[in-house]
Amino acid sequence: MRRGYAVHRQGVVRAFAMAKTRVFISHISSETALAQAVKQRLQRDFLGLLDIFVSSDQTTIRAGSKWLEEVDKALKGADVQIVLASKESVGRPWVNFEAGAVWLRGIPAIPLCHSGMTPEELPVPLSMLQSVSADDPGGLRKLYDTLALRAKVDAPAIDFAAVASELK
C-alpha cells in the first residue's frame, strides 16, 4: 500500500492508504535478467508505487509457495501486463497463455520488444496489441505513460534514452 494525503476544511492533514498498481511481467526463464532489470528500473522510477510480479525473481514467489497458484493470483489481480517479447519468447506457450489471460480481462498488455524483435515482427495475437521497443526512447515513454495512467500519477520525468541504453 502507498500513502496518500488529504487536507480537510479545517486544515487537518490525514494520511490514507492507496493500493499499489499491480504490474505482471511475463517472460521466459532465459530472460530473467531482463525481467528483473525492468522491474528494478520501474520500481525506482515510479518511487515504489508499483507492485511488480516477476515469477523468476527470489522475492515474488517465496519458497514453499504453490507456484501456479501464485501466477494465477497475480494474473487475476494485475492492472497491466508487460510481455517481454523476443524472437524466442513469442513462440513459447506459457508467454502466450499469460498474455491471453490478461487480454480476456480487458486490461493493457504491452509487448516490450527486445533482443532483435521488432513490433512489426510480432506474431498474432501479440501483433494486435500496441507494442514498444526496449531500445526506443519514444516507445519507453509510451510504456511509462500507460503505467502512470493506471497508477493515477504523473509519468516520471526521466532520461528515456538512458533507460533504452540500460535495457539493451
mmCIF file of C-alpha atoms in Angstrom:
data_model
loop_
_atom_site.group_PDB
_atom_site.id
_atom_site.type_symbol
_atom_site.label_atom_id
_atom_site.label_comp_id
_atom_site.label_asym_id
_atom_site.label_seq_id
_atom_site.Cartn_x
_atom_site.Cartn_y
_atom_site.Cartn_z
ATOM 1 C CA MET A 1 0.000 0.000 0.000
ATOM 2 C CA ARG A 2 1.119 3.539 -0.623
ATOM 3 C CA ARG A 3 0.082 6.575 1.354
ATOM 4 C CA GLY A 4 -1.940 9.475 0.062
ATOM 5 C CA TYR A 5 -2.751 12.649 1.924
ATOM 6 C CA ALA A 6 -5.985 14.605 2.159
ATOM 7 C CA VAL A 7 -6.393 18.106 3.550
ATOM 8 C CA HIS A 8 -9.756 18.678 5.211
ATOM 9 C CA ARG A 9 -11.565 22.013 5.541
ATOM 10 C CA GLN A 10 -10.119 22.562 8.980
ATOM 11 C CA GLY A 11 -6.573 22.258 7.575
ATOM 12 C CA VAL A 12 -6.027 18.830 9.116
ATOM 13 C CA VAL A 13 -3.849 16.581 7.017
ATOM 14 C CA ARG A 14 -4.740 12.903 7.162
ATOM 15 C CA ALA A 15 -2.883 10.008 5.621
ATOM 16 C CA PHE A 16 -4.777 7.252 3.887
ATOM 17 C CA ALA A 17 -3.624 4.040 2.260
ATOM 18 C CA MET A 18 -3.808 3.606 -1.501
ATOM 19 C CA ALA A 19 -3.386 0.280 -3.289
ATOM 20 C CA LYS A 20 -0.302 -0.047 -5.475
ATOM 21 C CA THR A 21 -0.789 -0.581 -9.182
ATOM 22 C CA ARG A 22 -0.041 -4.230 -9.952
ATOM 23 C CA VAL A 23 2.188 -4.997 -12.933
ATOM 24 C CA PHE A 24 2.723 -8.538 -14.236
ATOM 25 C CA ILE A 25 5.917 -9.049 -16.259
ATOM 26 C CA SER A 26 5.596 -12.096 -18.492
ATOM 27 C CA HIS A 27 8.892 -13.630 -19.604
ATOM 28 C CA ILE A 28 10.717 -16.865 -20.318
ATOM 29 C CA SER A 29 13.302 -18.177 -17.870
ATOM 30 C CA SER A 30 16.259 -17.354 -20.119
ATOM 31 C CA GLU A 31 15.184 -13.686 -19.956
ATOM 32 C CA THR A 32 15.080 -13.500 -16.162
ATOM 33 C CA ALA A 33 17.896 -10.929 -16.014
ATOM 34 C CA LEU A 34 15.999 -8.546 -18.290
ATOM 35 C CA ALA A 35 12.731 -9.080 -16.380
ATOM 36 C CA GLN A 36 14.499 -8.206 -13.144
ATOM 37 C CA ALA A 37 16.202 -5.176 -14.719
ATOM 38 C CA VAL A 38 12.821 -3.883 -15.957
ATOM 39 C CA LYS A 39 11.306 -4.489 -12.519
ATOM 40 C CA GLN A 40 14.096 -2.666 -10.698
ATOM 41 C CA ARG A 41 14.029 0.250 -13.120
ATOM 42 C CA LEU A 42 10.238 0.651 -12.846
ATOM 43 C CA GLN A 43 10.314 0.422 -9.045
ATOM 44 C CA ARG A 44 12.992 3.104 -8.904
ATOM 45 C CA ASP A 45 11.390 5.419 -11.469
ATOM 46 C CA PHE A 46 7.867 5.099 -10.020
ATOM 47 C CA LEU A 47 9.146 5.504 -6.442
ATOM 48 C CA GLY A 48 7.722 2.176 -5.252
ATOM 49 C CA LEU A 49 4.158 2.924 -6.427
ATOM 50 C CA LEU A 50 4.062 -0.275 -8.483
ATOM 51 C CA ASP A 51 3.730 -3.818 -7.169
ATOM 52 C CA ILE A 52 5.602 -5.800 -9.826
ATOM 53 C CA PHE A 53 5.259 -9.557 -10.263
ATOM 54 C CA VAL A 54 8.215 -11.382 -11.830
ATOM 55 C CA SER A 55 7.816 -15.128 -11.322
ATOM 56 C CA SER A 56 11.533 -15.870 -11.584
ATOM 57 C CA ASP A 57 12.886 -13.465 -9.003
ATOM 58 C CA GLN A 58 13.637 -14.579 -5.480
ATOM 59 C CA THR A 59 11.075 -12.370 -3.729
ATOM 60 C CA THR A 60 7.873 -12.556 -5.768
ATOM 61 C CA ILE A 61 7.183 -16.241 -5.142
ATOM 62 C CA ARG A 62 8.556 -17.419 -1.816
ATOM 63 C CA ALA A 63 9.985 -20.869 -1.149
ATOM 64 C CA GLY A 64 7.234 -23.346 -0.338
ATOM 65 C CA SER A 65 4.567 -21.396 -2.234
ATOM 66 C CA LYS A 66 2.433 -23.109 -4.833
ATOM 67 C CA TRP A 67 3.956 -21.597 -7.959
ATOM 68 C CA LEU A 68 0.980 -21.952 -10.314
ATOM 69 C CA GLU A 69 -1.447 -20.552 -7.715
ATOM 70 C CA GLU A 70 0.776 -17.503 -7.249
ATOM 71 C CA VAL A 71 0.951 -16.916 -11.008
ATOM 72 C CA ASP A 72 -2.834 -17.339 -11.287
ATOM 73 C CA LYS A 73 -3.445 -14.882 -8.451
ATOM 74 C CA ALA A 74 -1.055 -12.342 -9.976
ATOM 75 C CA LEU A 75 -2.677 -12.621 -13.413
ATOM 76 C CA LYS A 76 -6.143 -12.156 -11.932
ATOM 77 C CA GLY A 77 -5.032 -9.138 -9.899
ATOM 78 C CA ALA A 78 -2.830 -7.377 -12.455
ATOM 79 C CA ASP A 79 -3.690 -3.850 -13.551
ATOM 80 C CA VAL A 80 -1.308 -4.012 -16.524
ATOM 81 C CA GLN A 81 0.976 -6.609 -18.100
ATOM 82 C CA ILE A 82 4.341 -6.206 -19.776
ATOM 83 C CA VAL A 83 5.220 -9.083 -22.129
ATOM 84 C CA LEU A 84 8.953 -9.379 -22.751
ATOM 85 C CA ALA A 85 8.860 -10.173 -26.459
ATOM 86 C CA SER A 86 11.887 -11.686 -28.160
ATOM 87 C CA LYS A 87 12.076 -13.973 -31.170
ATOM 88 C CA GLU A 88 12.429 -16.861 -28.726
ATOM 89 C CA SER A 89 9.735 -15.908 -26.213
ATOM 90 C CA VAL A 90 6.853 -15.145 -28.591
ATOM 91 C CA GLY A 91 6.671 -18.779 -29.645
ATOM 92 C CA ARG A 92 6.516 -20.117 -26.116
ATOM 93 C CA PRO A 93 3.097 -21.355 -24.959
ATOM 94 C CA TRP A 94 3.395 -20.002 -21.421
ATOM 95 C CA VAL A 95 4.032 -16.414 -22.525
ATOM 96 C CA ASN A 96 1.042 -16.581 -24.870
ATOM 97 C CA PHE A 97 -1.080 -18.194 -22.138
ATOM 98 C CA GLU A 98 -0.299 -15.339 -19.735
ATOM 99 C CA ALA A 99 -0.958 -12.697 -22.395
ATOM 100 C CA GLY A 100 -4.269 -14.359 -23.247
ATOM 101 C CA ALA A 101 -5.343 -14.412 -19.607
ATOM 102 C CA VAL A 102 -4.794 -10.658 -19.346
ATOM 103 C CA TRP A 103 -6.363 -9.994 -22.762
ATOM 104 C CA LEU A 104 -9.594 -11.640 -21.613
ATOM 105 C CA ARG A 105 -9.679 -9.378 -18.562
ATOM 106 C CA GLY A 106 -9.532 -6.294 -20.778
ATOM 107 C CA ILE A 107 -6.501 -4.704 -19.159
ATOM 108 C CA PRO A 108 -3.477 -3.354 -21.040
ATOM 109 C CA ALA A 109 -0.977 -5.960 -22.205
ATOM 110 C CA ILE A 110 2.110 -4.274 -23.611
ATOM 111 C CA PRO A 111 4.633 -6.296 -25.629
ATOM 112 C CA LEU A 112 8.106 -4.927 -24.881
ATOM 113 C CA CYS A 113 10.186 -5.974 -27.876
ATOM 114 C CA HIS A 114 13.881 -6.654 -27.296
ATOM 115 C CA SER A 115 16.886 -8.665 -28.485
ATOM 116 C CA GLY A 116 16.245 -8.021 -32.168
ATOM 117 C CA MET A 117 12.447 -8.448 -32.113
ATOM 118 C CA THR A 118 10.552 -5.531 -33.621
ATOM 119 C CA PRO A 119 6.867 -4.646 -33.248
ATOM 120 C CA GLU A 120 6.407 -5.384 -36.959
ATOM 121 C CA GLU A 121 7.626 -8.954 -36.457
ATOM 122 C CA LEU A 122 5.295 -9.853 -33.593
ATOM 123 C CA PRO A 123 3.040 -12.813 -34.377
ATOM 124 C CA VAL A 124 -0.723 -12.763 -33.938
ATOM 125 C CA PRO A 125 -2.230 -12.203 -31.383
ATOM 126 C CA LEU A 126 0.616 -10.152 -29.836
ATOM 127 C CA SER A 127 0.775 -8.068 -33.027
ATOM 128 C CA MET A 128 -2.763 -6.888 -32.299
ATOM 129 C CA LEU A 129 -1.516 -5.069 -29.199
ATOM 130 C CA GLN A 130 0.217 -1.685 -29.190
ATOM 131 C CA SER A 131 3.819 -2.686 -28.555
ATOM 132 C CA VAL A 132 7.014 -0.794 -27.764
ATOM 133 C CA SER A 133 10.707 -1.494 -28.228
ATOM 134 C CA ALA A 134 13.082 -1.550 -25.283
ATOM 135 C CA ASP A 135 15.693 0.310 -27.350
ATOM 136 C CA ASP A 136 13.316 3.117 -28.403
ATOM 137 C CA PRO A 137 13.112 6.086 -26.005
ATOM 138 C CA GLY A 138 9.757 7.167 -27.504
ATOM 139 C CA GLY A 139 8.314 3.701 -27.023
ATOM 140 C CA LEU A 140 9.529 3.560 -23.431
ATOM 141 C CA ARG A 141 7.848 6.910 -22.817
ATOM 142 C CA LYS A 142 4.571 5.371 -24.051
ATOM 143 C CA LEU A 143 5.068 2.418 -21.691
ATOM 144 C CA TYR A 144 5.684 4.778 -18.760
ATOM 145 C CA ASP A 145 2.677 6.903 -19.733
ATOM 146 C CA THR A 146 0.421 3.828 -19.659
ATOM 147 C CA LEU A 147 1.778 2.742 -16.277
ATOM 148 C CA ALA A 148 1.354 6.266 -14.904
ATOM 149 C CA LEU A 149 -2.219 6.425 -16.183
ATOM 150 C CA ARG A 150 -3.046 3.113 -14.496
ATOM 151 C CA ALA A 151 -1.360 4.278 -11.272
ATOM 152 C CA LYS A 152 -3.129 7.661 -11.466
ATOM 153 C CA VAL A 153 0.147 9.567 -11.182
ATOM 154 C CA ASP A 154 2.241 11.721 -13.477
ATOM 155 C CA ALA A 155 4.804 9.843 -15.541
ATOM 156 C CA PRO A 156 8.311 10.206 -14.132
ATOM 157 C CA ALA A 157 10.487 12.830 -15.816
ATOM 158 C CA ILE A 158 13.460 10.647 -16.698
ATOM 159 C CA ASP A 159 16.024 10.254 -19.470
ATOM 160 C CA PHE A 160 14.348 7.650 -21.690
ATOM 161 C CA ALA A 161 17.438 7.394 -23.901
ATOM 162 C CA ALA A 162 19.395 6.264 -20.832
ATOM 163 C CA VAL A 163 16.688 3.704 -19.974
ATOM 164 C CA ALA A 164 16.766 2.386 -23.551
ATOM 165 C CA SER A 165 20.544 2.061 -23.351
ATOM 166 C CA GLU A 166 20.289 0.291 -19.984
ATOM 167 C CA LEU A 167 17.719 -2.242 -21.222
ATOM 168 C CA LYS A 168 19.584 -3.200 -24.422
#
